[in-house]
CSV table of C-alpha atoms and ligand atoms in Angstrom, one decimal:
chain,number,residue,atom,x,y,z
A,23,UNK,CA,-34.4,3.5,3.4
A,24,UNK,CA,-35.2,1.2,5.8
A,25,UNK,CA,-33.1,-1.3,6.7
A,26,UNK,CA,-33.2,-5.1,4.8
A,27,UNK,CA,-33.1,-7.8,7.4
A,28,UNK,CA,-32.5,-10.7,7.8
A,29,UNK,CA,-34.9,-13.7,7.5
A,30,UNK,CA,-32.1,-16.8,8.0
A,31,UNK,CA,-29.5,-18.5,7.4
A,32,UNK,CA,-29.0,-21.7,6.1
A,33,UNK,CA,-26.1,-23.8,7.0
A,34,UNK,CA,-24.8,-26.1,3.9
A,35,UNK,CA,-26.5,-29.6,4.2
A,36,UNK,CA,-24.3,-32.2,3.0
A,37,UNK,CA,-23.2,-32.5,0.2
A,38,UNK,CA,-24.1,-35.1,-3.5
A,39,UNK,CA,-22.5,-35.1,-6.3
A,40,UNK,CA,-23.7,-33.5,-9.8
A,41,UNK,CA,-21.2,-36.2,-12.2
A,42,UNK,CA,-18.2,-36.8,-10.8
A,43,UNK,CA,-16.8,-33.5,-10.5
A,44,UNK,CA,-19.0,-31.1,-8.9
A,45,UNK,CA,-19.5,-31.4,-5.2
A,46,UNK,CA,-22.8,-29.4,-4.4
A,47,UNK,CA,-24.8,-28.3,-1.3
A,48,UNK,CA,-27.9,-27.3,-3.2
A,49,UNK,CA,-29.9,-23.8,-1.5
A,50,UNK,CA,-31.8,-23.3,-4.4
A,51,UNK,CA,-34.6,-25.4,-4.7
A,52,UNK,CA,-34.1,-27.1,-1.1
A,53,UNK,CA,-35.2,-29.4,1.2
A,54,UNK,CA,-34.5,-25.2,3.5
A,55,UNK,CA,-38.2,-24.3,1.9
A,56,UNK,CA,-36.0,-21.9,-0.4
A,57,UNK,CA,-38.6,-22.9,-3.6
A,58,UNK,CA,-38.3,-22.0,-7.6
A,59,UNK,CA,-40.8,-19.5,-6.3
A,60,UNK,CA,-39.4,-18.0,-3.6
A,61,UNK,CA,-36.1,-16.9,-4.6
A,62,UNK,CA,-37.1,-16.5,-8.6
A,63,UNK,CA,-35.5,-15.6,-10.6
A,64,UNK,CA,-32.9,-17.0,-8.9
A,65,UNK,CA,-34.5,-21.2,-9.5
A,66,UNK,CA,-31.4,-22.9,-8.7
A,67,UNK,CA,-28.1,-22.3,-6.4
A,68,UNK,CA,-25.4,-25.5,-6.2
A,69,UNK,CA,-22.5,-24.5,-4.4
A,70,UNK,CA,-19.1,-26.7,-4.9
A,71,UNK,CA,-17.9,-25.3,-1.3
A,72,UNK,CA,-14.3,-25.4,-1.1
A,73,UNK,CA,-12.9,-29.2,-2.0
A,74,UNK,CA,-9.4,-30.9,-3.2
A,75,UNK,CA,-9.7,-33.1,-6.2
A,76,UNK,CA,-7.1,-35.1,-6.2
A,77,UNK,CA,-5.1,-35.5,-9.9
A,78,UNK,CA,-7.1,-37.3,-12.0
A,79,UNK,CA,-5.9,-37.7,-15.9
A,80,UNK,CA,-9.8,-38.6,-17.1
A,81,UNK,CA,-11.3,-35.4,-15.8
A,82,UNK,CA,-14.5,-35.3,-13.6
A,83,UNK,CA,-17.4,-33.6,-14.8
A,84,UNK,CA,-21.3,-33.9,-16.2
A,85,UNK,CA,-21.4,-35.2,-19.9
A,86,UNK,CA,-23.4,-33.8,-22.8
A,87,UNK,CA,-26.9,-32.8,-21.5
A,88,UNK,CA,-29.8,-30.5,-22.5
A,89,UNK,CA,-31.6,-27.2,-20.9
A,90,UNK,CA,-34.1,-25.1,-21.9
A,91,UNK,CA,-36.4,-21.8,-20.2
A,92,UNK,CA,-33.2,-20.3,-18.1
A,93,UNK,CA,-29.0,-19.2,-17.8
A,94,UNK,CA,-26.9,-21.1,-16.3
A,95,UNK,CA,-24.6,-18.8,-14.2
A,96,UNK,CA,-21.2,-19.9,-13.4
A,97,UNK,CA,-19.0,-18.5,-11.2
A,98,UNK,CA,-15.5,-20.0,-10.2
A,99,UNK,CA,-13.4,-19.0,-7.2
A,100,UNK,CA,-10.6,-22.3,-6.9
A,101,UNK,CA,-10.3,-24.4,-9.8
A,102,UNK,CA,-11.0,-24.4,-13.6
A,103,UNK,CA,-14.1,-25.8,-15.4
A,104,UNK,CA,-14.0,-26.0,-19.2
A,105,UNK,CA,-16.7,-26.0,-21.3
A,106,UNK,CA,-18.6,-27.1,-24.6
A,107,UNK,CA,-21.9,-26.7,-26.3
A,108,UNK,CA,-24.3,-27.3,-29.2
A,109,UNK,CA,-24.4,-23.9,-30.0
A,110,UNK,CA,-20.5,-24.4,-31.1
A,111,UNK,CA,-19.5,-22.0,-27.7
A,112,UNK,CA,-16.5,-22.6,-25.4
A,113,UNK,CA,-14.2,-22.1,-23.4
A,114,UNK,CA,-12.4,-21.9,-20.1
A,115,UNK,CA,-13.6,-20.1,-16.5
A,116,UNK,CA,-10.7,-20.6,-14.5
A,117,UNK,CA,-10.8,-18.7,-11.1
A,118,UNK,CA,-12.1,-15.3,-10.7
A,119,UNK,CA,-14.2,-15.9,-14.6
A,120,UNK,CA,-17.5,-16.0,-14.4
A,121,UNK,CA,-19.9,-17.6,-17.3
A,122,UNK,CA,-22.9,-17.0,-18.2
A,123,UNK,CA,-24.7,-18.8,-21.0
A,124,UNK,CA,-28.8,-18.6,-22.1
A,125,UNK,CA,-29.8,-22.1,-22.8
A,126,UNK,CA,-33.3,-20.1,-23.7
A,127,UNK,CA,-35.2,-22.2,-26.6
A,128,UNK,CA,-32.4,-25.2,-26.7
A,129,UNK,CA,-28.8,-26.3,-25.4
A,130,UNK,CA,-26.7,-28.8,-24.8
A,131,UNK,CA,-23.7,-28.8,-23.3
A,132,UNK,CA,-21.1,-30.3,-21.0
A,133,UNK,CA,-18.3,-29.3,-18.3
A,134,UNK,CA,-15.4,-31.0,-17.2
A,135,UNK,CA,-12.7,-30.0,-14.9
A,136,UNK,CA,-10.0,-28.5,-17.2
A,137,UNK,CA,-7.6,-30.9,-18.6
A,138,UNK,CA,-4.4,-29.5,-17.0
A,139,UNK,CA,-6.7,-28.7,-13.7
A,140,UNK,CA,-7.8,-31.9,-13.3
A,141,UNK,CA,-3.9,-33.9,-14.5
A,142,UNK,CA,-2.7,-31.5,-12.1
A,143,UNK,CA,-5.7,-31.9,-8.9
A,144,UNK,CA,-6.0,-29.1,-6.6
A,145,UNK,CA,-8.3,-26.5,-4.7
A,146,UNK,CA,-12.1,-26.6,-6.7
A,147,UNK,CA,-14.4,-24.0,-5.4
A,148,UNK,CA,-17.7,-22.4,-7.5
A,149,UNK,CA,-21.2,-21.6,-8.1
A,150,UNK,CA,-23.8,-22.7,-10.5
A,151,UNK,CA,-26.8,-20.1,-10.7
A,152,UNK,CA,-29.9,-20.9,-12.8
A,153,UNK,CA,-31.7,-17.4,-13.4
A,154,UNK,CA,-34.9,-17.7,-14.9
A,155,UNK,CA,-36.2,-16.2,-18.3
A,156,UNK,CA,-39.4,-14.1,-18.6
A,157,UNK,CA,-41.9,-16.3,-20.2
A,158,UNK,CA,-41.3,-13.8,-23.5
A,159,UNK,CA,-38.2,-14.8,-23.6
A,160,UNK,CA,-37.6,-19.0,-22.9
A,161,UNK,CA,-37.6,-19.6,-26.5
A,162,UNK,CA,-34.8,-16.3,-27.9
A,163,UNK,CA,-32.3,-17.8,-29.1
A,164,UNK,CA,-28.8,-19.1,-27.3
A,165,UNK,CA,-26.7,-17.3,-26.0
A,166,UNK,CA,-23.3,-17.0,-24.2
A,167,UNK,CA,-20.7,-14.8,-21.9
A,168,UNK,CA,-17.6,-15.9,-20.8
A,169,UNK,CA,-16.7,-12.9,-19.2
A,170,UNK,CA,-13.2,-13.3,-17.9
A,171,UNK,CA,-12.3,-11.7,-14.9
A,172,UNK,CA,-10.0,-8.4,-15.7
A,173,UNK,CA,-13.6,-7.9,-17.8
A,174,UNK,CA,-15.4,-7.1,-14.7
A,175,UNK,CA,-16.0,-4.5,-13.5
A,176,UNK,CA,-14.8,-3.5,-10.1
A,177,UNK,CA,-15.6,-0.3,-7.0
A,178,UNK,CA,-13.0,0.0,-4.7
A,179,UNK,CA,-13.7,0.0,-1.2
A,180,UNK,CA,-13.1,3.0,0.7
A,181,UNK,CA,-10.0,2.6,3.0
A,182,UNK,CA,-8.5,-0.1,1.6
A,183,UNK,CA,-10.8,-2.1,2.6
A,184,UNK,CA,-11.9,-4.7,-0.5
A,185,UNK,CA,-13.9,-4.6,-3.4
A,186,UNK,CA,-16.9,-5.7,-5.1
A,187,UNK,CA,-16.5,-7.0,-8.4
A,188,UNK,CA,-20.1,-6.6,-10.6
A,189,UNK,CA,-20.7,-9.7,-12.9
A,190,UNK,CA,-24.5,-8.0,-13.1
A,191,UNK,CA,-26.6,-4.8,-12.2
A,192,UNK,CA,-25.2,-2.4,-10.4
A,193,UNK,CA,-22.9,-0.6,-7.3
A,194,UNK,CA,-23.5,2.6,-7.4
A,195,UNK,CA,-22.4,4.1,-10.1
A,196,UNK,CA,-20.9,1.1,-11.3
A,197,UNK,CA,-22.9,-2.0,-14.0
A,198,UNK,CA,-21.9,-5.3,-14.2
A,199,UNK,CA,-20.5,-6.4,-17.9
A,200,UNK,CA,-23.6,-9.0,-18.2
A,201,UNK,CA,-26.3,-8.8,-19.9
A,202,UNK,CA,-29.5,-9.9,-18.6
A,203,UNK,CA,-33.3,-10.0,-19.9
A,204,UNK,CA,-34.5,-8.7,-16.3
A,205,UNK,CA,-33.1,-6.9,-13.5
A,206,UNK,CA,-31.0,-9.2,-11.5
A,207,UNK,CA,-27.6,-7.9,-9.3
A,208,UNK,CA,-24.9,-10.4,-8.7
A,209,UNK,CA,-21.8,-8.9,-7.1
A,210,UNK,CA,-18.8,-10.8,-5.6
A,211,UNK,CA,-17.9,-8.6,-2.3
A,212,UNK,CA,-13.4,-9.1,-1.0
A,213,UNK,CA,-13.3,-7.8,2.0
A,214,UNK,CA,-10.5,-7.5,4.2
A,215,UNK,CA,-11.4,-7.8,8.0
A,216,UNK,CA,-13.4,-5.0,9.8
A,217,UNK,CA,-14.7,-3.4,6.5
A,218,UNK,CA,-18.3,-2.5,6.0
A,219,UNK,CA,-19.9,-2.1,3.4
A,220,UNK,CA,-23.8,-1.5,2.4
A,221,UNK,CA,-26.2,-3.1,0.2
A,222,UNK,CA,-28.9,-1.5,-1.3
A,223,UNK,CA,-31.5,-3.0,-3.7
A,224,UNK,CA,-35.5,-2.7,-3.5
A,225,UNK,CA,-37.2,-4.4,-0.9
A,226,UNK,CA,-39.1,-7.1,-3.3
A,227,UNK,CA,-36.2,-8.3,-5.0
A,228,UNK,CA,-35.1,-11.8,-4.3
A,229,UNK,CA,-32.4,-11.3,-2.1
A,230,UNK,CA,-29.4,-13.6,-0.7
A,231,UNK,CA,-26.0,-13.5,-0.1
A,232,UNK,CA,-23.3,-16.6,-0.1
A,233,UNK,CA,-20.5,-16.8,2.7
A,234,UNK,CA,-17.7,-17.6,0.5
A,235,UNK,CA,-14.9,-17.8,2.1
A,236,UNK,CA,-14.0,-15.9,5.8
A,237,UNK,CA,-17.5,-14.6,7.9
A,238,UNK,CA,-19.6,-11.6,8.5
A,239,UNK,CA,-22.2,-10.4,10.8
A,240,UNK,CA,-25.1,-9.1,8.8
A,241,UNK,CA,-26.6,-5.6,10.0
A,242,UNK,CA,-24.8,-5.5,13.3
A,243,UNK,CA,-26.5,-8.2,14.4
A,244,UNK,CA,-26.8,-11.5,13.2
A,245,UNK,CA,-23.2,-13.6,12.0
A,246,UNK,CA,-22.6,-15.5,9.2
A,247,UNK,CA,-19.8,-18.5,9.0
A,248,UNK,CA,-18.5,-19.7,5.8
A,249,UNK,CA,-20.4,-21.9,2.9
A,250,UNK,CA,-23.3,-20.4,5.2
A,251,UNK,CA,-26.8,-18.7,2.9
A,252,UNK,CA,-28.5,-15.9,4.6
A,253,UNK,CA,-31.9,-14.7,3.1
A,254,UNK,CA,-33.4,-11.7,3.2
A,255,UNK,CA,-36.8,-10.3,3.4
A,256,UNK,CA,-38.8,-8.8,1.7
A,257,UNK,CA,-39.1,-5.5,3.2
A,258,UNK,CA,-36.8,-2.5,4.0
A,259,UNK,CA,-34.1,-2.0,1.1
A,260,UNK,CA,-30.4,-1.6,3.0
A,261,UNK,CA,-28.7,-4.1,4.6
A,262,UNK,CA,-24.5,-4.3,5.9
A,263,UNK,CA,-21.8,-7.0,5.8
A,264,UNK,CA,-19.3,-6.5,8.4
A,265,UNK,CA,-16.1,-9.3,7.3
A,266,UNK,CA,-14.8,-10.4,10.7
A,267,UNK,CA,-11.8,-11.8,8.9
A,268,UNK,CA,-11.3,-12.1,4.8
A,269,UNK,CA,-13.9,-13.1,3.0
A,270,UNK,CA,-15.8,-13.3,0.3
A,271,UNK,CA,-19.6,-12.9,0.0
A,272,UNK,CA,-21.2,-13.6,-3.1
A,273,UNK,CA,-24.5,-11.1,-3.3
A,274,UNK,CA,-28.1,-12.0,-5.0
A,275,UNK,CA,-30.5,-10.1,-6.0
A,276,UNK,CA,-33.2,-9.7,-8.5
A,277,UNK,CA,-36.5,-9.1,-9.8
A,278,UNK,CA,-39.0,-11.6,-9.0
A,279,UNK,CA,-40.4,-12.5,-12.4
A,280,UNK,CA,-44.2,-13.1,-11.4
A,281,UNK,CA,-45.1,-16.0,-13.9
A,282,UNK,CA,-46.5,-19.5,-13.4
A,283,UNK,CA,-42.8,-22.1,-13.1
A,284,UNK,CA,-42.9,-25.9,-14.7
A,285,UNK,CA,-40.0,-27.5,-14.1
A,286,UNK,CA,-39.0,-30.8,-14.5
A,287,UNK,CA,-35.0,-31.4,-14.4
A,288,UNK,CA,-32.9,-29.5,-16.7
A,289,UNK,CA,-36.3,-27.5,-18.7
A,290,UNK,CA,-38.4,-24.7,-16.3
A,291,UNK,CA,-40.6,-23.6,-18.7
A,292,UNK,CA,-44.6,-21.7,-17.2
A,293,UNK,CA,-47.0,-24.8,-17.7
A,294,UNK,CA,-47.0,-28.8,-18.4
A,295,UNK,CA,-47.4,-28.8,-22.3
A,296,UNK,CA,-44.6,-26.7,-22.5
A,297,UNK,CA,-42.0,-29.2,-20.6
A,298,UNK,CA,-44.1,-31.9,-22.1
A,299,UNK,CA,-43.1,-30.2,-25.3
A,300,UNK,CA,-39.5,-29.4,-24.2
A,301,UNK,CA,-39.4,-33.3,-23.4
A,302,UNK,CA,-40.4,-34.0,-27.0
A,303,UNK,CA,-38.0,-31.7,-28.5
A,304,UNK,CA,-35.2,-33.0,-27.2
A,305,UNK,CA,-35.6,-36.5,-28.1
A,306,UNK,CA,-36.6,-35.6,-31.5
A,307,UNK,CA,-33.3,-33.7,-31.9
A,308,UNK,CA,-34.2,-30.6,-31.8
A,309,UNK,CA,-32.1,-28.8,-29.1
A,310,UNK,CA,-28.7,-29.6,-31.8
A,311,UNK,CA,-26.1,-31.9,-31.5
A,312,UNK,CA,-23.1,-32.6,-29.5
A,313,UNK,CA,-20.0,-35.5,-28.9
A,314,UNK,CA,-20.1,-36.5,-25.7
B,427,MN,MN1,-25.9,-28.3,-17.0
């Protein structure tokens, strides 16, 4: 096995608001050159780094909007989000939980701070990833996987050095709870200071690490601080993360979907014609109905 080297480490850019409830740094696609195709199947990553929201009687968030052609994955580190969609699914994503929503052929949803959290105020920290679907699955039926933290398989690391939460794919022999359409590994490594943990993914998989908390050293060489994004080369398989303090890192690695991408706002398809169709279908109400 060969070492998978760091290609580049990206600092978070100045944040912007999505609706009034998500203060995010956009890492994919971005001015960094991390295009949808470069990171495919991870075609979007918005990261709400830890941010204090003061108490608000009206929950902040994003109102009803559509998606087609991919999945939205929300990973909560701090705070709580309430979700409702036009397929009738709803749920609350709290600290440590993950929501894996397959928009596929089309869905409307809304995402707001959960009511009690909103009233009390508090620290809020989340990642939203968009995971692309292969062309053959883009028009499949929407579905919803609400994955509470106690349903996420965990691998204890030796010498009490921490644990790996396997959200999707697998770490060593332990498989993740999320069902995916293409090979996707998504893991939270919760590491105690001094922990050293090895990861191994196929060379061609698009692979990155986001430092959620703390700071890490990668391959005994580069240092990545809190809220920094580490992109790996598409060569070699193995890399080592060493926690310089108590740290949490999100690890993502996925088989590239080698198909064209046509994207417009909340629609990600393969061709312009499919995008036009998506907008027509949305305008004709074919994505269903959801009250604002
Ligand atoms: Mn959305």
